[in-house]
Amino acid sequence: MRPDPEWPDGTLEEAASVFTRARPRLFGIAYRMLGSVTEAEDVVQDTWLRWQDADRPAIANPTAFLALITTRLAINITKSARSRRETYIGPWLPEPVDTGTDPALAAERGEALELALLLLLQRLTPTERAAYILREAFDYPYPRIAEILQVSPANTRQLVSRARKHLTSTRRVPIDRTEHRRLVEVFLSAAQTGNTAALEDLFAADAANPFTGRGRGAAEAAVLYGDRVA
């Protein structure tokens, strides 16, 4: 017997109703995995097409089924040749998206962003992290990043390159929770308002004081990574 009392007959109209209720969650799943609004929307649309063709009356838990399909489709995209060519190595930084009218999506995006920035804090030195975020998330030109960090443009390119390599490592240094929260807040503000002045100031200060807030093991990590701070 079907446990879902809201599923009376499995018609297409009812299928659309079930899908509409689940859609925010499905988008959140795809968005967290892909970090791209466009790709997440594509995955949700593909999920809807597969939902129409499914043997819906035989599905006991429609919401779980839809979540499973969404997850599998998102995994396929991350493994595709196109994804391997176009995406950079390491944890992605989610694209900014308006979540003001959707608390569930806001929670999904916030959790994904916090995890991505936590990995950057754990695996990169301050200057690597600054160069990487400014370049990958905000598309800063290398000369401008060099100016902020007080290094040469050539060294800036090396910082970004090293950051990509270090993101694939399993090494993690202890992180101060206050530092993590500060980075999340400043990053979100810059992404939402377009004003990156506070972000630049934060990175400039971190580059000048590389061991601040990184906890035990920070000095060892800096020596290991070979990062040189002006």
PDB file of C-alpha atoms in Angstrom:
ATOM      1  CA  MET A   1       0.000   0.000   0.000  1.00  0.00           C
ATOM      2  CA  ARG A   2       1.277   3.448  -0.909  1.00  0.00           C
ATOM      3  CA  PRO A   3       2.448   5.329   2.221  1.00  0.00           C
ATOM      4  CA  ASP A   4       1.995   8.777   0.674  1.00  0.00           C
ATOM      5  CA  PRO A   5      -1.633   9.919   1.193  1.00  0.00           C
ATOM      6  CA  GLU A   6      -1.084  12.905  -1.133  1.00  0.00           C
ATOM      7  CA  TRP A   7      -0.699  10.621  -4.156  1.00  0.00           C
ATOM      8  CA  PRO A   8      -4.258   9.663  -5.203  1.00  0.00           C
ATOM      9  CA  ASP A   9      -3.916   8.295  -8.727  1.00  0.00           C
ATOM     10  CA  GLY A  10      -0.468   8.929 -10.243  1.00  0.00           C
ATOM     11  CA  THR A  11      -1.800  11.159 -13.039  1.00  0.00           C
ATOM     12  CA  LEU A  12       0.415  13.680 -14.837  1.00  0.00           C
ATOM     13  CA  GLU A  13      -1.352  16.523 -13.043  1.00  0.00           C
ATOM     14  CA  GLU A  14      -0.555  14.962  -9.689  1.00  0.00           C
ATOM     15  CA  ALA A  15       2.987  14.260 -10.888  1.00  0.00           C
ATOM     16  CA  ALA A  16       3.420  17.969 -11.638  1.00  0.00           C
ATOM     17  CA  SER A  17       2.093  18.857  -8.193  1.00  0.00           C
ATOM     18  CA  VAL A  18       4.520  16.483  -6.469  1.00  0.00           C
ATOM     19  CA  PHE A  19       7.415  17.759  -8.566  1.00  0.00           C
ATOM     20  CA  THR A  20       6.579  21.397  -7.850  1.00  0.00           C
ATOM     21  CA  ARG A  21       6.644  20.759  -4.118  1.00  0.00           C
ATOM     22  CA  ALA A  22       9.994  18.973  -4.377  1.00  0.00           C
ATOM     23  CA  ARG A  23      11.594  21.382  -6.833  1.00  0.00           C
ATOM     24  CA  PRO A  24      13.318  23.729  -4.328  1.00  0.00           C
ATOM     25  CA  ARG A  25      14.979  20.757  -2.676  1.00  0.00           C
ATOM     26  CA  LEU A  26      16.007  19.271  -6.039  1.00  0.00           C
ATOM     27  CA  PHE A  27      17.545  22.542  -7.157  1.00  0.00           C
ATOM     28  CA  GLY A  28      19.381  22.783  -3.842  1.00  0.00           C
ATOM     29  CA  ILE A  29      20.857  19.303  -4.288  1.00  0.00           C
ATOM     30  CA  ALA A  30      22.040  20.026  -7.834  1.00  0.00           C
ATOM     31  CA  TYR A  31      23.305  23.480  -6.917  1.00  0.00           C
ATOM     32  CA  ARG A  32      25.382  22.219  -4.002  1.00  0.00           C
ATOM     33  CA  MET A  33      26.983  19.543  -6.167  1.00  0.00           C
ATOM     34  CA  LEU A  34      27.640  21.683  -9.249  1.00  0.00           C
ATOM     35  CA  GLY A  35      27.955  25.251  -7.985  1.00  0.00           C
ATOM     36  CA  SER A  36      26.315  26.487 -11.172  1.00  0.00           C
ATOM     37  CA  VAL A  37      22.824  27.947 -11.387  1.00  0.00           C
ATOM     38  CA  THR A  38      22.508  27.090 -15.089  1.00  0.00           C
ATOM     39  CA  GLU A  39      23.634  23.489 -14.682  1.00  0.00           C
ATOM     40  CA  ALA A  40      21.449  23.021 -11.619  1.00  0.00           C
ATOM     41  CA  GLU A  41      18.415  24.240 -13.569  1.00  0.00           C
ATOM     42  CA  ASP A  42      19.298  21.846 -16.409  1.00  0.00           C
ATOM     43  CA  VAL A  43      19.487  18.945 -13.972  1.00  0.00           C
ATOM     44  CA  VAL A  44      16.112  19.811 -12.457  1.00  0.00           C
ATOM     45  CA  GLN A  45      14.575  19.991 -15.945  1.00  0.00           C
ATOM     46  CA  ASP A  46      16.048  16.587 -16.834  1.00  0.00           C
ATOM     47  CA  THR A  47      14.670  15.209 -13.588  1.00  0.00           C
ATOM     48  CA  TRP A  48      11.208  16.429 -14.556  1.00  0.00           C
ATOM     49  CA  LEU A  49      11.449  14.712 -17.949  1.00  0.00           C
ATOM     50  CA  ARG A  50      12.447  11.436 -16.323  1.00  0.00           C
ATOM     51  CA  TRP A  51       9.706  11.855 -13.743  1.00  0.00           C
ATOM     52  CA  GLN A  52       7.124  12.067 -16.521  1.00  0.00           C
ATOM     53  CA  ASP A  53       8.358   8.788 -18.008  1.00  0.00           C
ATOM     54  CA  ALA A  54       8.649   6.957 -14.696  1.00  0.00           C
ATOM     55  CA  ASP A  55       6.263   4.273 -13.472  1.00  0.00           C
ATOM     56  CA  ARG A  56       4.906   6.673 -10.897  1.00  0.00           C
ATOM     57  CA  PRO A  57       2.138   4.509  -9.381  1.00  0.00           C
ATOM     58  CA  ALA A  58       4.820   1.971  -8.431  1.00  0.00           C
ATOM     59  CA  ILE A  59       6.963   4.537  -6.603  1.00  0.00           C
ATOM     60  CA  ALA A  60       6.319   4.507  -2.879  1.00  0.00           C
ATOM     61  CA  ASN A  61       8.280   7.640  -2.015  1.00  0.00           C
ATOM     62  CA  PRO A  62       8.164  10.191  -4.857  1.00  0.00           C
ATOM     63  CA  THR A  63      10.305  12.812  -3.069  1.00  0.00           C
ATOM     64  CA  ALA A  64      13.110  10.350  -2.382  1.00  0.00           C
ATOM     65  CA  PHE A  65      12.920   9.065  -5.954  1.00  0.00           C
ATOM     66  CA  LEU A  66      13.225  12.596  -7.364  1.00  0.00           C
ATOM     67  CA  ALA A  67      16.157  13.386  -5.077  1.00  0.00           C
ATOM     68  CA  LEU A  68      17.920  10.201  -6.199  1.00  0.00           C
ATOM     69  CA  ILE A  69      17.445  11.020  -9.893  1.00  0.00           C
ATOM     70  CA  THR A  70      18.692  14.574  -9.338  1.00  0.00           C
ATOM     71  CA  THR A  71      21.775  13.345  -7.509  1.00  0.00           C
ATOM     72  CA  ARG A  72      22.635  10.816 -10.231  1.00  0.00           C
ATOM     73  CA  LEU A  73      22.242  13.385 -12.984  1.00  0.00           C
ATOM     74  CA  ALA A  74      24.460  15.862 -11.136  1.00  0.00           C
ATOM     75  CA  ILE A  75      27.106  13.171 -10.626  1.00  0.00           C
ATOM     76  CA  ASN A  76      27.058  12.421 -14.343  1.00  0.00           C
ATOM     77  CA  ILE A  77      27.753  16.078 -15.116  1.00  0.00           C
ATOM     78  CA  THR A  78      30.691  16.254 -12.721  1.00  0.00           C
ATOM     79  CA  LYS A  79      32.191  13.184 -14.416  1.00  0.00           C
ATOM     80  CA  SER A  80      31.574  14.326 -17.972  1.00  0.00           C
ATOM     81  CA  ALA A  81      34.400  15.213 -20.339  1.00  0.00           C
ATOM     82  CA  ARG A  82      32.994  18.719 -20.690  1.00  0.00           C
ATOM     83  CA  SER A  83      33.098  19.232 -16.955  1.00  0.00           C
ATOM     84  CA  ARG A  84      36.683  17.989 -16.753  1.00  0.00           C
ATOM     85  CA  ARG A  85      37.730  20.451 -19.444  1.00  0.00           C
ATOM     86  CA  GLU A  86      35.909  23.502 -18.156  1.00  0.00           C
ATOM     87  CA  THR A  87      36.125  23.318 -14.373  1.00  0.00           C
ATOM     88  CA  TYR A  88      39.139  24.000 -12.230  1.00  0.00           C
ATOM     89  CA  ILE A  89      40.664  21.515  -9.818  1.00  0.00           C
ATOM     90  CA  GLY A  90      39.497  21.620  -6.241  1.00  0.00           C
ATOM     91  CA  PRO A  91      36.336  22.676  -4.411  1.00  0.00           C
ATOM     92  CA  TRP A  92      34.118  25.041  -6.336  1.00  0.00           C
ATOM     93  CA  LEU A  93      32.841  28.365  -5.090  1.00  0.00           C
ATOM     94  CA  PRO A  94      29.082  28.496  -5.755  1.00  0.00           C
ATOM     95  CA  GLU A  95      27.787  31.144  -8.121  1.00  0.00           C
ATOM     96  CA  PRO A  96      25.845  33.960  -6.445  1.00  0.00           C
ATOM     97  CA  VAL A  97      22.090  33.356  -6.692  1.00  0.00           C
ATOM     98  CA  ASP A  98      19.120  35.241  -5.287  1.00  0.00           C
ATOM     99  CA  THR A  99      17.904  33.163  -2.359  1.00  0.00           C
ATOM    100  CA  GLY A 100      15.855  35.841  -0.646  1.00  0.00           C
ATOM    101  CA  THR A 101      12.505  34.288  -1.566  1.00  0.00           C
ATOM    102  CA  ASP A 102      13.554  30.696  -0.898  1.00  0.00           C
ATOM    103  CA  PRO A 103      14.821  29.959   2.646  1.00  0.00           C
ATOM    104  CA  ALA A 104      15.533  26.320   1.758  1.00  0.00           C
ATOM    105  CA  LEU A 105      17.742  27.319  -1.157  1.00  0.00           C
ATOM    106  CA  ALA A 106      19.440  29.937   0.982  1.00  0.00           C
ATOM    107  CA  ALA A 107      20.323  27.245   3.517  1.00  0.00           C
ATOM    108  CA  GLU A 108      21.624  24.913   0.798  1.00  0.00           C
ATOM    109  CA  ARG A 109      23.795  27.631  -0.745  1.00  0.00           C
ATOM    110  CA  GLY A 110      25.077  28.803   2.611  1.00  0.00           C
ATOM    111  CA  GLU A 111      26.122  25.307   3.640  1.00  0.00           C
ATOM    112  CA  ALA A 112      27.844  24.673   0.306  1.00  0.00           C
ATOM    113  CA  LEU A 113      29.722  27.964   0.468  1.00  0.00           C
ATOM    114  CA  GLU A 114      30.846  27.410   4.056  1.00  0.00           C
ATOM    115  CA  LEU A 115      32.213  23.978   3.170  1.00  0.00           C
ATOM    116  CA  ALA A 116      34.066  25.284   0.111  1.00  0.00           C
ATOM    117  CA  LEU A 117      35.666  28.134   2.040  1.00  0.00           C
ATOM    118  CA  LEU A 118      36.542  25.816   4.921  1.00  0.00           C
ATOM    119  CA  LEU A 119      38.513  23.603   2.539  1.00  0.00           C
ATOM    120  CA  LEU A 120      40.321  26.649   1.186  1.00  0.00           C
ATOM    121  CA  LEU A 121      41.264  27.674   4.726  1.00  0.00           C
ATOM    122  CA  GLN A 122      42.464  24.179   5.578  1.00  0.00           C
ATOM    123  CA  ARG A 123      44.530  23.497   2.484  1.00  0.00           C
ATOM    124  CA  LEU A 124      45.874  26.863   1.312  1.00  0.00           C
ATOM    125  CA  THR A 125      48.201  29.451   2.783  1.00  0.00           C
ATOM    126  CA  PRO A 126      46.741  32.960   3.142  1.00  0.00           C
ATOM    127  CA  THR A 127      48.314  34.303  -0.044  1.00  0.00           C
ATOM    128  CA  GLU A 128      47.344  31.225  -2.063  1.00  0.00           C
ATOM    129  CA  ARG A 129      43.794  31.510  -0.780  1.00  0.00           C
ATOM    130  CA  ALA A 130      43.586  35.223  -1.549  1.00  0.00           C
ATOM    131  CA  ALA A 131      44.973  34.843  -5.062  1.00  0.00           C
ATOM    132  CA  TYR A 132      42.742  31.851  -5.768  1.00  0.00           C
ATOM    133  CA  ILE A 133      39.488  33.445  -4.595  1.00  0.00           C
ATOM    134  CA  LEU A 134      40.120  36.788  -6.270  1.00  0.00           C
ATOM    135  CA  ARG A 135      40.995  35.077  -9.531  1.00  0.00           C
ATOM    136  CA  GLU A 136      38.489  32.226  -9.643  1.00  0.00           C
ATOM    137  CA  ALA A 137      35.480  33.735  -7.883  1.00  0.00           C
ATOM    138  CA  PHE A 138      35.799  37.418  -8.803  1.00  0.00           C
ATOM    139  CA  ASP A 139      37.838  37.249 -12.032  1.00  0.00           C
ATOM    140  CA  TYR A 140      40.458  39.744 -10.864  1.00  0.00           C
ATOM    141  CA  PRO A 141      43.318  40.397 -13.312  1.00  0.00           C
ATOM    142  CA  TYR A 142      46.685  39.110 -12.123  1.00  0.00           C
ATOM    143  CA  PRO A 143      48.277  42.589 -11.877  1.00  0.00           C
ATOM    144  CA  ARG A 144      45.515  43.763  -9.524  1.00  0.00           C
ATOM    145  CA  ILE A 145      45.898  40.667  -7.329  1.00  0.00           C
ATOM    146  CA  ALA A 146      49.654  41.262  -7.259  1.00  0.00           C
ATOM    147  CA  GLU A 147      49.067  44.819  -6.108  1.00  0.00           C
ATOM    148  CA  ILE A 148      46.785  43.721  -3.270  1.00  0.00           C
ATOM    149  CA  LEU A 149      49.150  41.003  -2.057  1.00  0.00           C
ATOM    150  CA  GLN A 150      52.326  43.000  -2.695  1.00  0.00           C
ATOM    151  CA  VAL A 151      53.906  40.350  -4.915  1.00  0.00           C
ATOM    152  CA  SER A 152      54.863  40.319  -8.587  1.00  0.00           C
ATOM    153  CA  PRO A 153      52.328  39.345 -11.297  1.00  0.00           C
ATOM    154  CA  ALA A 154      54.482  36.306 -12.089  1.00  0.00           C
ATOM    155  CA  ASN A 155      54.350  35.207  -8.453  1.00  0.00           C
ATOM    156  CA  THR A 156      50.599  35.760  -8.454  1.00  0.00           C
ATOM    157  CA  ARG A 157      50.172  33.284 -11.312  1.00  0.00           C
ATOM    158  CA  GLN A 158      52.302  30.808  -9.387  1.00  0.00           C
ATOM    159  CA  LEU A 159      50.160  31.297  -6.298  1.00  0.00           C
ATOM    160  CA  VAL A 160      46.985  30.459  -8.212  1.00  0.00           C
ATOM    161  CA  SER A 161      48.649  27.466  -9.852  1.00  0.00           C
ATOM    162  CA  ARG A 162      49.944  26.153  -6.523  1.00  0.00           C
ATOM    163  CA  ALA A 163      46.544  26.701  -4.927  1.00  0.00           C
ATOM    164  CA  ARG A 164      44.881  24.479  -7.527  1.00  0.00           C
ATOM    165  CA  LYS A 165      47.416  21.728  -6.872  1.00  0.00           C
ATOM    166  CA  HIS A 166      47.211  22.007  -3.097  1.00  0.00           C
ATOM    167  CA  LEU A 167      43.428  21.739  -3.177  1.00  0.00           C
ATOM    168  CA  THR A 168      43.797  18.128  -4.329  1.00  0.00           C
ATOM    169  CA  SER A 169      45.876  17.210  -1.280  1.00  0.00           C
ATOM    170  CA  THR A 170      44.486  15.643   1.884  1.00  0.00           C
ATOM    171  CA  ARG A 171      46.479  17.856   4.255  1.00  0.00           C
ATOM    172  CA  ARG A 172      44.416  20.000   6.583  1.00  0.00           C
ATOM    173  CA  VAL A 173      45.687  22.531   9.096  1.00  0.00           C
ATOM    174  CA  PRO A 174      43.665  23.557  12.182  1.00  0.00           C
ATOM    175  CA  ILE A 175      41.287  26.433  11.492  1.00  0.00           C
ATOM    176  CA  ASP A 176      39.979  29.120  13.803  1.00  0.00           C
ATOM    177  CA  ARG A 177      36.175  29.156  13.611  1.00  0.00           C
ATOM    178  CA  THR A 178      36.124  32.927  13.929  1.00  0.00           C
ATOM    179  CA  GLU A 179      38.392  33.225  10.909  1.00  0.00           C
ATOM    180  CA  HIS A 180      36.149  30.876   8.943  1.00  0.00           C
ATOM    181  CA  ARG A 181      33.026  32.859   9.809  1.00  0.00           C
ATOM    182  CA  ARG A 182      34.732  36.129   8.940  1.00  0.00           C
ATOM    183  CA  LEU A 183      35.756  34.848   5.497  1.00  0.00           C
ATOM    184  CA  VAL A 184      32.244  33.541   4.784  1.00  0.00           C
ATOM    185  CA  GLU A 185      30.638  36.851   5.745  1.00  0.00           C
ATOM    186  CA  VAL A 186      33.058  39.020   3.779  1.00  0.00           C
ATOM    187  CA  PHE A 187      32.891  36.740   0.744  1.00  0.00           C
ATOM    188  CA  LEU A 188      29.074  36.738   0.750  1.00  0.00           C
ATOM    189  CA  SER A 189      28.936  40.506   1.086  1.00  0.00           C
ATOM    190  CA  ALA A 190      31.300  40.965  -1.851  1.00  0.00           C
ATOM    191  CA  ALA A 191      29.376  38.485  -4.008  1.00  0.00           C
ATOM    192  CA  GLN A 192      25.989  40.011  -3.215  1.00  0.00           C
ATOM    193  CA  THR A 193      26.878  43.711  -3.398  1.00  0.00           C
ATOM    194  CA  GLY A 194      29.755  43.741  -5.863  1.00  0.00           C
ATOM    195  CA  ASN A 195      31.797  45.791  -3.380  1.00  0.00           C
ATOM    196  CA  THR A 196      35.039  43.870  -2.880  1.00  0.00           C
ATOM    197  CA  ALA A 197      36.924  46.504  -0.858  1.00  0.00           C
ATOM    198  CA  ALA A 198      36.447  44.651   2.437  1.00  0.00           C
ATOM    199  CA  LEU A 199      37.531  41.403   0.808  1.00  0.00           C
ATOM    200  CA  GLU A 200      40.692  43.048  -0.526  1.00  0.00           C
ATOM    201  CA  ASP A 201      41.464  44.495   2.907  1.00  0.00           C
ATOM    202  CA  LEU A 202      40.966  41.099   4.531  1.00  0.00           C
ATOM    203  CA  PHE A 203      43.300  39.361   2.106  1.00  0.00           C
ATOM    204  CA  ALA A 204      45.932  42.083   2.332  1.00  0.00           C
ATOM    205  CA  ALA A 205      45.939  41.797   6.130  1.00  0.00           C
ATOM    206  CA  ASP A 206      46.082  37.985   6.035  1.00  0.00           C
ATOM    207  CA  ALA A 207      48.978  38.094   3.573  1.00  0.00           C
ATOM    208  CA  ALA A 208      50.872  40.443   5.867  1.00  0.00           C
ATOM    209  CA  ASN A 209      50.169  38.223   8.917  1.00  0.00           C
ATOM    210  CA  PRO A 210      50.085  34.666   7.527  1.00  0.00           C
ATOM    211  CA  PHE A 211      49.870  32.845  10.859  1.00  0.00           C
ATOM    212  CA  THR A 212      47.026  34.856  12.393  1.00  0.00           C
ATOM    213  CA  GLY A 213      44.093  32.651  13.337  1.00  0.00           C
ATOM    214  CA  ARG A 214      45.387  29.494  11.653  1.00  0.00           C
ATOM    215  CA  GLY A 215      46.015  27.600  14.850  1.00  0.00           C
ATOM    216  CA  ARG A 216      48.665  24.967  15.576  1.00  0.00           C
ATOM    217  CA  GLY A 217      50.490  23.663  12.558  1.00  0.00           C
ATOM    218  CA  ALA A 218      50.213  26.926  10.615  1.00  0.00           C
ATOM    219  CA  ALA A 219      53.933  27.630  10.582  1.00  0.00           C
ATOM    220  CA  GLU A 220      54.637  24.078   9.490  1.00  0.00           C
ATOM    221  CA  ALA A 221      52.099  24.389   6.677  1.00  0.00           C
ATOM    222  CA  ALA A 222      53.602  27.638   5.464  1.00  0.00           C
ATOM    223  CA  VAL A 223      57.075  26.082   5.290  1.00  0.00           C
ATOM    224  CA  LEU A 224      55.666  23.000   3.589  1.00  0.00           C
ATOM    225  CA  TYR A 225      53.882  25.030   0.936  1.00  0.00           C
ATOM    226  CA  GLY A 226      56.895  27.307   0.423  1.00  0.00           C
ATOM    227  CA  ASP A 227      54.731  30.402   0.278  1.00  0.00           C
ATOM    228  CA  ARG A 228      56.602  33.697   0.523  1.00  0.00           C
ATOM    229  CA  VAL A 229      54.751  36.689   1.938  1.00  0.00           C
ATOM    230  CA  ALA A 230      55.928  40.223   1.162  1.00  0.00           C
TER     231      ALA A 230
END
